[in-house]
């Protein structure tokens, strides 16, 4: 007899793995999400145009190709129904190529890199690295264009120094990002220029009218594919689980909510570096979309008063080798349900009201739920939750799937958590009210 629930979970995870592999940068993630939305009947809007919106319509809008807002319009009054919103982010810590990266040393050609976000650096050594991102160029007619590129083969590596030359490496190894992380691309006696290599890359993918590469945003990434691992396939291992995992969960929840309410998914870039940008959660993108849909400031504020945001960003699962890093009563387990994240100093935006709403949804679906509170003697990270809550005044909940190795080049999550959270978020999208 076929286990329907298990089959649905496997199908969900197969789609998740494909999404992770297709999304080495925020640009590629948004491109992947755009394709899914178009296939689900959503229409793309342009911020430069007037918007002709219809009740029951499905829409999405991009900004700078790395942030996206997708939404559905209900047939009732927005001011009375309010929005059901889920927020995530598209960026992940990585090694970003510098503007003038060329290094020629000892017969090797290397690229200098900057560390984007709070990356865990040691795991970047001795990995097979591909390169992806956006290239801006002038074409042969003098026009400006851009193209996404993905060199999805191992073209670079950051080799470790042998233990024989660093006897203290296992006891006391620190990483200097300026001197230790330049990526080795090849051996070469010539003085190569990275912009010329990029012109060849563009030509290889069919862009033949390039006059000059002007600039780029390119990141190295681990070429190892996302995978189900563990003796019983208990885990998902991949780069960028923080936070593409939540992007995919929220996307599937939105397209499967199958209701006529006012539902929205926002996936912002730049969360890992503070969210303060035109496309970050502290920027105006989400509020701009909400204002255009609402029509006027009073209608917007009335709708916000009846709305709720769930900020979905991965949570720290309790590591069996380091359980003392958690509060003993707040150590989330992988494959044991989504985690409500709470911080009395508002590093997370959860309140007892929003937590109660979420717990009630989980109970109605017979799904477990967990809590995370950082140890009182440790600092706490944050999410887009507080930025969105303070920016537009919406009641907010911070939740996430528990993971190991957050901000490593390869992270680990439970194989049963993602699909379960997507069903929970679909139920949230269908809530007729979030007010008492």
XYZ file of C-alpha atoms in Angstrom:
436
model
C 0.000 0.000 0.000
C 1.359 3.423 -0.986
C 2.033 5.843 1.881
C 0.510 9.006 0.410
C 2.024 11.296 3.051
C 5.486 9.855 2.454
C 5.112 10.231 -1.315
C 4.060 13.881 -0.935
C 7.054 14.496 1.308
C 9.428 12.848 -1.186
C 7.991 14.834 -4.084
C 8.321 18.040 -2.075
C 11.928 17.297 -1.157
C 12.822 16.395 -4.750
C 11.533 19.791 -5.847
C 13.433 21.448 -3.015
C 16.725 19.794 -3.984
C 16.281 20.892 -7.606
C 15.515 24.462 -6.500
C 18.612 24.587 -4.291
C 20.859 23.350 -7.088
C 19.376 25.830 -9.578
C 19.841 28.791 -7.205
C 23.525 29.474 -6.471
C 22.842 33.218 -6.034
C 19.837 35.403 -5.110
C 19.461 36.276 -8.812
C 19.112 32.640 -9.768
C 16.773 31.949 -6.835
C 14.416 34.727 -7.918
C 14.584 33.510 -11.527
C 13.630 30.020 -10.333
C 10.739 31.379 -8.246
C 9.535 33.489 -11.161
C 9.272 30.376 -13.349
C 7.234 28.560 -10.688
C 4.894 31.530 -10.238
C 4.296 31.949 -13.966
C 3.479 28.251 -14.222
C 1.010 28.655 -11.339
C -0.885 31.432 -13.114
C 0.738 34.505 -11.574
C 1.304 37.596 -13.725
C 4.428 39.746 -13.528
C 4.064 43.441 -12.711
C 6.566 46.196 -13.443
C 7.064 48.961 -10.879
C 7.463 51.481 -13.704
C 3.925 50.825 -14.978
C 0.413 51.520 -13.764
C -1.042 48.366 -12.263
C -4.420 47.070 -13.439
C -5.290 44.644 -10.632
C -8.353 42.402 -10.503
C -10.082 40.673 -7.557
C -8.933 37.074 -7.450
C -5.779 37.962 -9.390
C -2.297 36.502 -8.804
C 0.700 38.771 -9.259
C 4.380 39.208 -8.540
C 6.957 41.980 -8.841
C 10.773 41.898 -8.853
C 13.217 44.540 -7.755
C 16.849 44.490 -8.920
C 16.305 40.839 -9.923
C 17.154 39.500 -6.454
C 14.084 40.398 -4.350
C 10.507 39.385 -5.094
C 6.999 40.015 -3.771
C 4.235 37.644 -4.887
C 0.608 38.090 -3.843
C -2.981 37.072 -4.444
C -5.976 39.403 -4.240
C -9.086 38.319 -2.418
C -12.605 39.110 -3.509
C -13.648 40.652 -0.193
C -12.594 43.958 1.377
C -8.859 44.198 1.997
C -9.410 46.666 4.848
C -11.474 44.028 6.675
C -9.625 40.845 5.730
C -6.052 42.096 5.921
C -2.978 40.329 4.559
C -1.543 36.918 5.423
C 2.155 37.443 4.742
C 5.238 35.210 4.812
C 8.697 36.768 4.656
C 12.051 35.151 3.851
C 15.380 36.165 2.335
C 17.207 35.113 -0.814
C 20.841 35.742 0.175
C 23.353 33.510 1.957
C 26.877 34.056 3.286
C 29.470 33.477 0.566
C 32.741 34.587 -1.007
C 32.147 37.500 -3.400
C 34.699 38.374 -6.094
C 36.339 41.788 -5.587
C 36.135 44.533 -8.257
C 39.854 44.246 -9.090
C 40.487 40.638 -8.106
C 43.467 39.585 -10.246
C 46.352 38.019 -8.305
C 49.425 36.438 -9.954
C 51.645 34.640 -7.472
C 54.107 31.766 -7.810
C 52.768 30.970 -11.266
C 49.169 30.691 -10.062
C 46.253 32.880 -11.090
C 43.964 33.688 -8.156
C 40.981 35.908 -7.448
C 40.672 38.095 -4.371
C 37.365 37.793 -2.535
C 35.293 39.612 0.069
C 33.292 37.728 2.672
C 29.580 38.438 2.244
C 27.678 38.079 5.521
C 28.665 36.113 8.610
C 30.147 33.111 6.847
C 31.640 30.147 8.705
C 34.988 30.267 6.892
C 36.852 27.052 7.687
C 34.513 24.805 5.656
C 35.350 26.793 2.490
C 38.780 25.219 2.254
C 39.350 22.284 -0.134
C 35.910 22.496 -1.762
C 35.138 22.351 -5.476
C 33.971 25.884 -6.248
C 31.769 27.107 -9.076
C 31.018 30.754 -9.834
C 27.695 32.472 -10.467
C 25.959 35.823 -10.437
C 25.224 38.847 -12.626
C 27.441 40.584 -15.172
C 26.717 44.097 -16.435
C 28.190 44.996 -19.812
C 28.127 47.447 -22.699
C 27.076 45.912 -25.995
C 28.590 46.744 -29.364
C 25.885 49.328 -30.097
C 26.715 51.227 -26.892
C 23.696 49.983 -24.933
C 23.794 48.634 -21.385
C 22.746 45.068 -20.617
C 23.122 42.425 -17.940
C 23.192 38.648 -17.940
C 23.064 35.895 -15.341
C 25.881 33.394 -15.467
C 26.453 30.096 -13.693
C 29.742 28.282 -14.177
C 28.490 25.092 -12.566
C 31.746 23.152 -12.692
C 34.716 23.243 -10.309
C 36.846 26.144 -11.530
C 38.315 27.222 -8.210
C 39.583 26.008 -4.853
C 40.975 27.425 -1.611
C 43.624 24.844 -0.654
C 44.431 24.287 2.998
C 47.973 24.639 4.260
C 49.409 21.197 5.043
C 49.477 20.176 8.711
C 53.271 19.759 8.439
C 53.579 23.523 7.840
C 51.071 24.519 10.526
C 51.397 22.145 13.471
C 48.922 24.149 15.561
C 46.168 24.098 12.930
C 43.955 21.617 14.798
C 44.367 23.409 18.097
C 44.273 27.051 17.110
C 43.370 27.871 13.545
C 42.053 31.297 12.636
C 41.213 32.461 9.110
C 42.400 35.787 7.727
C 39.949 36.513 4.887
C 42.367 38.889 3.149
C 45.351 36.545 2.997
C 43.944 33.024 3.405
C 40.914 33.015 1.096
C 42.030 34.104 -2.406
C 40.717 31.404 -4.734
C 43.108 29.474 -7.002
C 41.748 29.301 -10.564
C 44.653 27.999 -12.621
C 48.354 27.971 -13.335
C 49.382 30.663 -15.762
C 52.510 32.512 -16.831
C 50.367 35.204 -18.455
C 48.986 38.235 -16.656
C 45.295 37.404 -17.021
C 42.454 39.871 -16.548
C 39.237 38.656 -14.982
C 37.024 40.938 -17.093
C 38.406 39.303 -20.239
C 37.607 35.872 -18.841
C 34.069 37.044 -18.137
C 33.677 38.276 -21.706
C 34.582 34.782 -22.874
C 32.082 33.297 -20.405
C 29.307 35.475 -21.839
C 30.242 34.496 -25.388
C 30.189 30.806 -24.413
C 26.575 31.162 -23.289
C 25.534 32.891 -26.514
C 25.960 36.575 -25.626
C 28.044 37.582 -28.648
C 27.592 41.349 -28.775
C 29.685 42.226 -25.693
C 31.911 45.262 -26.128
C 33.102 45.612 -22.539
C 32.345 44.075 -19.159
C 31.518 47.008 -16.879
C 30.884 45.401 -13.516
C 29.596 42.254 -11.839
C 28.277 40.666 -8.654
C 29.731 37.174 -8.669
C 29.955 34.644 -5.862
C 31.798 31.373 -5.463
C 29.731 28.402 -4.348
C 30.139 24.712 -3.573
C 29.528 22.570 -6.659
C 28.399 19.596 -4.574
C 24.703 19.023 -5.215
C 22.014 19.149 -2.554
C 21.236 15.643 -1.290
C 19.202 13.487 1.025
C 21.679 11.943 3.470
C 21.754 9.759 6.575
C 21.196 6.030 7.033
C 17.436 6.521 6.713
C 17.518 9.712 4.613
C 16.732 11.704 7.735
C 18.524 14.829 6.531
C 18.837 17.309 3.696
C 22.391 18.561 3.116
C 22.989 21.586 0.910
C 24.523 24.991 0.546
C 22.242 27.988 1.126
C 19.595 26.229 3.215
C 19.651 29.522 5.113
C 17.431 30.786 3.677
C 16.486 29.262 0.321
C 14.844 26.484 2.309
C 12.281 28.992 3.598
C 11.923 30.623 0.170
C 10.881 27.300 -1.342
C 8.625 26.435 1.610
C 6.864 29.806 1.394
C 6.562 29.627 -2.389
C 4.922 26.208 -2.321
C 2.624 27.295 0.505
C 1.469 30.298 -1.501
C 0.715 28.473 -4.743
C -1.010 25.623 -2.857
C -3.080 27.795 -0.498
C -5.948 27.674 -3.029
C -8.051 30.417 -1.494
C -9.357 33.852 -2.447
C -7.778 35.749 0.441
C -5.108 38.435 0.407
C -1.928 36.365 0.597
C 1.640 37.540 0.112
C 5.185 36.174 0.008
C 8.170 38.530 0.185
C 11.723 37.269 -0.342
C 14.277 40.023 0.308
C 17.943 40.173 -0.588
C 20.620 41.563 1.789
C 19.320 40.080 5.062
C 22.735 38.615 5.836
C 24.296 42.090 5.754
C 21.657 44.012 7.701
C 18.731 44.482 5.270
C 19.416 48.207 4.806
C 19.060 48.603 1.053
C 16.467 49.421 -1.577
C 15.638 45.713 -1.806
C 16.264 44.666 1.795
C 13.632 44.204 4.475
C 14.457 47.632 5.930
C 13.954 49.188 2.518
C 10.661 50.385 0.999
C 9.873 47.523 -1.391
C 7.181 45.696 0.580
C 5.501 48.865 1.827
C 5.498 50.233 -1.711
C 3.638 47.165 -3.011
C 1.133 47.260 -0.140
C 0.421 50.966 -0.735
C -0.191 50.453 -4.443
C -2.631 47.625 -3.757
C -4.399 49.473 -0.914
C -4.876 52.698 -2.850
C -4.466 55.179 -0.009
C -2.759 55.513 3.367
C -5.885 55.032 5.499
C -6.850 51.854 3.646
C -3.299 50.571 4.036
C -3.288 51.131 7.792
C -6.712 49.523 8.204
C -5.496 46.483 6.265
C -2.280 46.270 8.312
C -4.326 46.286 11.521
C -6.020 43.101 10.288
C -2.818 41.489 8.984
C -0.029 39.219 10.192
C 3.469 38.435 8.951
C 5.331 35.161 9.517
C 9.064 35.645 9.130
C 10.473 32.247 8.139
C 14.219 31.885 8.700
C 16.123 28.825 9.827
C 16.530 28.087 13.550
C 19.460 26.565 15.415
C 18.851 22.880 16.073
C 20.486 21.522 19.216
C 23.756 19.901 18.123
C 24.401 16.561 19.886
C 28.119 17.385 20.249
C 27.491 20.896 21.569
C 24.224 20.704 23.488
C 25.608 23.056 26.149
C 25.346 25.897 23.612
C 21.553 25.799 24.038
C 19.228 26.621 26.891
C 18.377 23.182 28.229
C 14.626 23.767 27.815
C 14.869 25.291 24.343
C 16.894 22.943 22.171
C 14.979 22.314 18.917
C 15.363 18.885 17.321
C 15.527 18.196 13.602
C 12.393 16.494 12.228
C 10.391 17.489 15.296
C 8.430 20.402 13.879
C 8.910 24.122 13.138
C 10.503 26.362 15.739
C 8.976 29.516 17.201
C 11.847 31.934 17.859
C 11.501 34.209 20.869
C 13.716 36.996 22.212
C 12.641 39.399 24.946
C 14.905 42.095 23.476
C 13.055 41.981 20.142
C 15.815 40.404 18.072
C 12.864 38.253 17.025
C 9.452 39.885 16.562
C 7.359 37.071 18.080
C 4.654 38.008 20.582
C 2.446 35.745 22.663
C -0.440 36.679 20.341
C 1.303 35.690 17.112
C 2.796 32.609 18.766
C -0.666 31.565 19.930
C -2.081 31.905 16.411
C 0.692 29.725 14.994
C 0.419 27.101 17.738
C -3.319 26.881 17.115
C -2.735 26.244 13.394
C -0.212 23.512 14.199
C -2.633 21.893 16.658
C -5.412 21.900 14.068
C -3.112 20.010 11.681
C -1.775 17.718 14.412
C 1.731 19.030 13.758
C 4.325 19.428 16.547
C 5.891 22.807 17.249
C 9.028 23.780 19.167
C 10.481 26.901 20.813
C 13.909 28.497 20.683
C 15.296 31.000 23.176
C 19.008 31.751 23.088
C 20.959 31.191 26.299
C 20.733 34.256 28.521
C 24.528 34.553 28.509
C 24.842 34.546 24.698
C 24.023 37.061 21.974
C 21.060 36.517 19.668
C 20.899 36.786 15.891
C 18.009 38.373 14.062
C 15.842 38.069 10.943
C 13.723 40.200 8.635
C 10.942 39.898 11.244
C 11.849 42.914 13.416
C 12.698 44.982 10.317
C 9.305 44.330 8.754
C 7.380 44.699 12.001
C 8.957 48.069 12.758
C 8.795 49.214 9.143
C 5.107 48.683 8.397
C 3.661 48.044 11.866
C 2.379 44.530 11.200
C 2.094 41.944 13.966
C 4.828 39.403 13.302
C 5.982 35.914 14.226
C 9.513 34.547 13.771
C 9.717 30.837 12.984
C 12.041 28.470 11.162
C 13.105 24.945 10.353
C 15.827 23.715 12.747
C 19.221 23.253 11.096
C 22.839 22.423 11.860
C 25.952 24.275 10.607
C 24.144 27.521 9.840
C 26.286 29.806 7.643
C 28.589 26.956 6.668
C 29.246 26.191 3.003
C 27.031 23.115 3.541
C 24.183 23.080 6.047
C 21.915 20.328 7.360
C 18.145 20.184 7.935
C 15.601 17.462 8.674
C 13.990 15.769 5.687
C 10.510 15.835 7.253
C 10.403 19.456 8.395
C 10.196 21.424 5.148
C 7.048 19.858 3.681
C 5.322 19.986 7.076
C 6.023 23.707 7.471
C 4.775 24.390 3.953
C 1.421 22.792 4.816
C 1.262 24.844 8.008
C 1.927 28.063 6.101
C -0.742 27.164 3.545
C -3.181 26.842 6.438
C -2.012 30.237 7.727
C -2.666 31.767 4.312
C -6.244 30.475 4.485
C -7.022 31.938 7.916
C -10.155 34.114 7.654
C -8.977 36.324 10.540
C -5.920 36.956 12.732
C -7.687 39.294 15.164
C -9.580 38.397 18.298
